[in-house]
Short mmCIF file of C-alpha atoms in Angstrom, two decimals:
data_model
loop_
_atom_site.label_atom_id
_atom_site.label_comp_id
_atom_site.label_asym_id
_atom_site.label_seq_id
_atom_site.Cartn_x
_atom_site.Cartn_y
_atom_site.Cartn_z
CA UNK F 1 50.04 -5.75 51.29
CA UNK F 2 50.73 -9.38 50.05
CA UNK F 3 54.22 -10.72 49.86
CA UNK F 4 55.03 -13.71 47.60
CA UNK F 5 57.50 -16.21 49.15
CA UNK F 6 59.41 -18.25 46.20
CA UNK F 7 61.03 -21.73 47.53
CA UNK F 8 62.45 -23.85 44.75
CA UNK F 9 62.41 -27.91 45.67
CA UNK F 10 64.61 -30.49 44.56
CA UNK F 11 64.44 -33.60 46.54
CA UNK F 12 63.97 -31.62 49.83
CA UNK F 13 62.19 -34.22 51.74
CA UNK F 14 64.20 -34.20 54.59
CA UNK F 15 64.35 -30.39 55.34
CA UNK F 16 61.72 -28.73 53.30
CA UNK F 17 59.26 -28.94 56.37
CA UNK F 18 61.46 -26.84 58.75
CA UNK F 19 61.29 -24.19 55.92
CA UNK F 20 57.75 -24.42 55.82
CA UNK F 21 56.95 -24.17 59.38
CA UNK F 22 59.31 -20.75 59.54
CA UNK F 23 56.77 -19.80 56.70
CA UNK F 24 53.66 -20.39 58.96
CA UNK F 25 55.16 -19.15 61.97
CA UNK F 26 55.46 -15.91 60.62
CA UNK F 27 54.44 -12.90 62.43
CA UNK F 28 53.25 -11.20 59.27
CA UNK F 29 50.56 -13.20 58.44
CA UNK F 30 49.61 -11.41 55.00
CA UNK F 31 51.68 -13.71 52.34
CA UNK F 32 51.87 -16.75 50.05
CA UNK F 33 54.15 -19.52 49.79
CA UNK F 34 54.71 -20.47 46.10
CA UNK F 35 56.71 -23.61 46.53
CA UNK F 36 57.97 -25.15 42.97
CA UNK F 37 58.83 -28.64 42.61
CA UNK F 38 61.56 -29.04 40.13
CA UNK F 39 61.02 -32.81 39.20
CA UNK F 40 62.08 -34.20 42.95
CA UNK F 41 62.56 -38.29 42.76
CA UNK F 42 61.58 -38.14 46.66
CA UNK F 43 58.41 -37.14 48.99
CA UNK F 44 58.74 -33.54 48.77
CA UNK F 45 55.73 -33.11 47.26
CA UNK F 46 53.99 -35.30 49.56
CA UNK F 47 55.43 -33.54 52.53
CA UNK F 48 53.78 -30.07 50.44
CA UNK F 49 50.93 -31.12 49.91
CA UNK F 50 50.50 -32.41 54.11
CA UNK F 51 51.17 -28.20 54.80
CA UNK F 52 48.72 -27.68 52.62
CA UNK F 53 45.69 -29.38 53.50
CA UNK F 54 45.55 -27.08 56.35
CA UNK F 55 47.02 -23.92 55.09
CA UNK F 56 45.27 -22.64 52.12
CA UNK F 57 48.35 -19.88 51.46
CA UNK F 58 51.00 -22.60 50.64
CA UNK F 59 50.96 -23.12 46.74
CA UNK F 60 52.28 -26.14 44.95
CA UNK F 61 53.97 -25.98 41.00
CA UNK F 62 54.79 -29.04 39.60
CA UNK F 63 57.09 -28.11 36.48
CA UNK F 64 56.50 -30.78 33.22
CA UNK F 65 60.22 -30.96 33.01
CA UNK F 66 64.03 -29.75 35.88
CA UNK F 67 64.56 -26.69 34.88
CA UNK F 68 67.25 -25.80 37.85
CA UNK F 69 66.73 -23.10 40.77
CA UNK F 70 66.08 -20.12 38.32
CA UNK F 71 63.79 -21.69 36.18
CA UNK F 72 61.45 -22.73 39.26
CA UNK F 73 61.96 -19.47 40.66
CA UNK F 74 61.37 -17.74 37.51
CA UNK F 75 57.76 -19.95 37.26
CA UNK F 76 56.77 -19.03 40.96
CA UNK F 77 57.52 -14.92 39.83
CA UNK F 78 55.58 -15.29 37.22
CA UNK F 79 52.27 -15.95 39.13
CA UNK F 80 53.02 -14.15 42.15
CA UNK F 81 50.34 -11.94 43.50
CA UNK F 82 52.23 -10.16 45.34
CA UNK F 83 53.60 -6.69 45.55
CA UNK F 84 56.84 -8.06 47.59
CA UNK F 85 58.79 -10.76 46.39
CA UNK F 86 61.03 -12.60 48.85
CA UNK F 87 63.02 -16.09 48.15
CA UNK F 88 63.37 -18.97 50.72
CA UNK F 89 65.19 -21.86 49.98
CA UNK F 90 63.68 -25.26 51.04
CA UNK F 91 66.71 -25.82 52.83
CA UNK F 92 66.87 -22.54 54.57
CA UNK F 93 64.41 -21.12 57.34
CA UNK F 94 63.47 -17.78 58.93
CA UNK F 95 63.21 -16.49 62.33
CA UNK F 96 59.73 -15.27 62.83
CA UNK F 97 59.61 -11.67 62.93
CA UNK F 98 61.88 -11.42 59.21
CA UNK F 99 59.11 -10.44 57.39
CA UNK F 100 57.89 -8.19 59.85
CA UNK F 101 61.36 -6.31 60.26
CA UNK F 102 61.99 -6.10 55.96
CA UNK F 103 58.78 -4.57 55.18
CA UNK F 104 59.22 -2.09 58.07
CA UNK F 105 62.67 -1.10 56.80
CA UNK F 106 61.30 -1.23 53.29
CA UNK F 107 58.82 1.24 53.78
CA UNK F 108 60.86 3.56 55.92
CA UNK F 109 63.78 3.41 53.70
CA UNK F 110 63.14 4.41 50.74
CA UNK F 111 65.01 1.10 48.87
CA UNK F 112 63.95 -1.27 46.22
CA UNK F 113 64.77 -4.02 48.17
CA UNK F 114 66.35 -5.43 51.67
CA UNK F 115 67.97 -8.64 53.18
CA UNK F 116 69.63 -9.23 56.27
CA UNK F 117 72.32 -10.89 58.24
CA UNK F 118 72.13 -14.49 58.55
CA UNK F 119 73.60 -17.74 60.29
CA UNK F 120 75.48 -20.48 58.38
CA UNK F 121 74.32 -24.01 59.42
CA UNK F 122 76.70 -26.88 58.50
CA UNK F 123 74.55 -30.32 57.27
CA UNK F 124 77.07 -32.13 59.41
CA UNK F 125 76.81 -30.68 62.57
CA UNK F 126 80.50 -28.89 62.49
CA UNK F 127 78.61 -25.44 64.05
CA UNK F 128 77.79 -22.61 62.63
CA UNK F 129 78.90 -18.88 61.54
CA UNK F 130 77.51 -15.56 61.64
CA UNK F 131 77.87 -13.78 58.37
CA UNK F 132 77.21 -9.60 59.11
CA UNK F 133 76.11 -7.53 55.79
CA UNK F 134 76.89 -3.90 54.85
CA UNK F 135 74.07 -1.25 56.19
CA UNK F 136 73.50 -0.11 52.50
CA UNK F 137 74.67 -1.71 48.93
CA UNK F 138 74.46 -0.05 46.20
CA UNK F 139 75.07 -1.53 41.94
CA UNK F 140 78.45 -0.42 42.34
CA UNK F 141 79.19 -2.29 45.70
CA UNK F 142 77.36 -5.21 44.06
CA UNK F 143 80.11 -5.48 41.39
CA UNK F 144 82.74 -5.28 44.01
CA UNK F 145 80.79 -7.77 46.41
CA UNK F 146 77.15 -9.43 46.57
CA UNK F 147 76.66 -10.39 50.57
CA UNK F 148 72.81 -10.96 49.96
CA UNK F 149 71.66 -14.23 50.59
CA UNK F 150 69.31 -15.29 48.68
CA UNK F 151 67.00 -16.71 51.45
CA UNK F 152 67.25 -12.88 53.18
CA UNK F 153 66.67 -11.01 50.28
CA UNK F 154 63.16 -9.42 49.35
CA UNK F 155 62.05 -6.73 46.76
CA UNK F 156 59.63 -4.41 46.35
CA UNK F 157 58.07 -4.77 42.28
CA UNK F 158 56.66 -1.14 42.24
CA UNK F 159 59.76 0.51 43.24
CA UNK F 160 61.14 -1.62 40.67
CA UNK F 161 58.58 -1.21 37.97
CA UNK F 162 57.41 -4.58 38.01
CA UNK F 163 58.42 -8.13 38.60
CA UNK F 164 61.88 -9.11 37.92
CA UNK F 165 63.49 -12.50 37.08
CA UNK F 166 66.57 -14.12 37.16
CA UNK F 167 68.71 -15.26 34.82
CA UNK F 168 68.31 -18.64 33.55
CA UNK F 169 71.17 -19.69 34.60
CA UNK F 170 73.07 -22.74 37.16
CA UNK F 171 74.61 -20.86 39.56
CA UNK F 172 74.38 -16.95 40.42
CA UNK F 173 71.25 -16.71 39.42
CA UNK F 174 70.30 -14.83 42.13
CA UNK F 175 73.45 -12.28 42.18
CA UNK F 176 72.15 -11.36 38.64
CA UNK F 177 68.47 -10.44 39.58
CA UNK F 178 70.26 -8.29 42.58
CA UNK F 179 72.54 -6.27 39.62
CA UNK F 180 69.09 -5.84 37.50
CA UNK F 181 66.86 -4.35 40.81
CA UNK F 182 69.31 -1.76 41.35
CA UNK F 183 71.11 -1.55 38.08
CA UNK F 184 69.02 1.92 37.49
CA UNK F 185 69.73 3.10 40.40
CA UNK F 186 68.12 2.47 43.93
CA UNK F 187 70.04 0.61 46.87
CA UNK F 188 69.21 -2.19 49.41
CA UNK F 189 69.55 -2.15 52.34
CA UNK F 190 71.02 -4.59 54.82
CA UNK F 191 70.01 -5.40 58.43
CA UNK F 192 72.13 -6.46 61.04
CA UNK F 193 69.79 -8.60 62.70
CA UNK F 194 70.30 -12.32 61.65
CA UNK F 195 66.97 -13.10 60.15
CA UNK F 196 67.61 -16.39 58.42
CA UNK F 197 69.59 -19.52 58.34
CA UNK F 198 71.40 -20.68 55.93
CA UNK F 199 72.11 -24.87 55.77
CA UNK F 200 75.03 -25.82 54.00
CA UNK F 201 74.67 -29.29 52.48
CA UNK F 202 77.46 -31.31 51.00
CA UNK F 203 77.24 -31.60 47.57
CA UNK F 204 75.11 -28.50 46.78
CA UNK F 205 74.85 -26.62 43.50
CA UNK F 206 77.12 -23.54 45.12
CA UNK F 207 79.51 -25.94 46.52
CA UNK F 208 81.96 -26.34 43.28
CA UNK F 209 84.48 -23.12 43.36
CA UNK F 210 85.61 -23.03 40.37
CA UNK F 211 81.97 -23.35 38.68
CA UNK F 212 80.55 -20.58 40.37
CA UNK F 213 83.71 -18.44 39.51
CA UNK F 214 83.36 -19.09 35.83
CA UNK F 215 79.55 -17.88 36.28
CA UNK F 216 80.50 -15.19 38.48
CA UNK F 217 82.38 -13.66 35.64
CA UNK F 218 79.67 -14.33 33.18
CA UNK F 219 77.33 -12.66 35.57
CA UNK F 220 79.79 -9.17 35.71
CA UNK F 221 79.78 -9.28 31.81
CA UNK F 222 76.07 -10.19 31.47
CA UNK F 223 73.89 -8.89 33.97
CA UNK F 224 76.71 -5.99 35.14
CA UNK F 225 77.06 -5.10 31.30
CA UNK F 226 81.29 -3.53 32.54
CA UNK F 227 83.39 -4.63 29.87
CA UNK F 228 86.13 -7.41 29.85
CA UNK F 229 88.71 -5.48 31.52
CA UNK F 230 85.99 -3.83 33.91
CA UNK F 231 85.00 -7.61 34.82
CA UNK F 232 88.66 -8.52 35.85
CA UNK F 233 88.64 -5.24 37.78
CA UNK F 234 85.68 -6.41 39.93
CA UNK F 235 86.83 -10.50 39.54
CA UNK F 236 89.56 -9.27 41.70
CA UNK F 237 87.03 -8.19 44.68
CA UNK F 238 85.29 -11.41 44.44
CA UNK F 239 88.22 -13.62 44.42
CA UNK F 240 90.10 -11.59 47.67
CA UNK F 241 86.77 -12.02 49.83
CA UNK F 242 86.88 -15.77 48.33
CA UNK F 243 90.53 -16.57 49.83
CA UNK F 244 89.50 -14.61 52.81
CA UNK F 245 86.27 -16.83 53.37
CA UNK F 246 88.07 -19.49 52.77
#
């Protein structure tokens, strides 16, 4: 029972280690880390290659050209071996027994995939935040609301008939491959446990609001397939849990 770790990298350098090392550390022991280097101008793949000289379950992909997160995540997919599929960004880590816990739930469950609580890190040092998830979400609550984060969330590709991408996309990438795993039907479900963290950097790709509205909406009419005045309907959700984050 093999699970597939995805971790994007884009000049990483100086945190891509720590994700890594909660790779390695992992109490499941049966997986492989597909890490894809999306044209970094620093060591990252330097500091990749050091993991794995000694680890023979740590891939590297070097892509010809930046292709952004879902295109490197999208190239990982595609060569996975493995029946699970989770995502790790190489700015995020895991605490040791996340694996362990999913694939429990998973198989008890009866879901097509399952992420978990998880802890908000700030870059500089201003403390962090624990962000709870919903027990159960279903495509309908994932209209309304998407609280998986993408370095919690792993799927199962028989339940789901196969691998799944994302949308090649910027941002939201990852909210659209959630709609498509449970878009006919299914649920995931969410633990409370806090099995990742989440580092928020300045500057990152998710940081600009009004960008990742404008592909939030393009993700409801795409990937969610409602209509126009469907899409305002559920716009509305997102932007009151937006003001309320905020």
């Amino acid at each position: 029972m093999l699970v597939s770790i995805i971790m994007p990298c884009f000049n990483s350098a100086s945190f891509i280690g720590v994700a890594i090392e909660s790779v390695i550390e992992q109490t499941f022991k049966e997986w492989e880390l597909i890490v894809v280097d999306d044209r970094s101008t620093d060591n990252s793949v330097d500091v990749v290659r050091s993991y794995q000289v000694s680890d023979s379950r740590i891939k590297l992909l070097i892509l010809p050209e930046n292709r952004g997160a879902a295109g490197a995540r999208n190239a990982a997919i595609s060569v996975s071996q493995g029946r699970y599929i989770a995502f790790l960004d190489s700015d995020d880590w895991w605490r040791p027994e996340k694996l362990a816990t999913q694939l429990e739930a998973l198989k008890t469950g009866n879901a097509h995939m399952c992420f978990s609580s998880y802890e908000k890190i700030h870059q500089d040092d201003r403390g962090h935040r624990l962000i709870t998830v919903p027990a159960v979400v279903s495509f309908k609550d994932l209209l309304k609301f998407n609280p998986i984060g993408c370095s919690t969330a792993i799927y199962d590709t028989v339940r789901c008939g196969g691998k799944l991408l994302m949308p090649n996309i910027r941002k939201r990438q990852d909210y659209g491959l959630w709609l498509r795993i449970l878009k006919n039907g299914g649920c995931a479900i969410g633990l409370q446990a806090p099995l990742a963290f989440y580092r928020v950097r300045r500057n990152s790709v998710s940081s600009n609001k009004i960008s990742a509205a404008l592909y939030h909406w393009r993700v409801l009419r795409g990937e969610g397939g409602v209509s126009v005045v469907r899409a305002a309907y559920y716009f509305c959700f997102y932007a009151v849990h937006g003001l309320k984050a905020y």
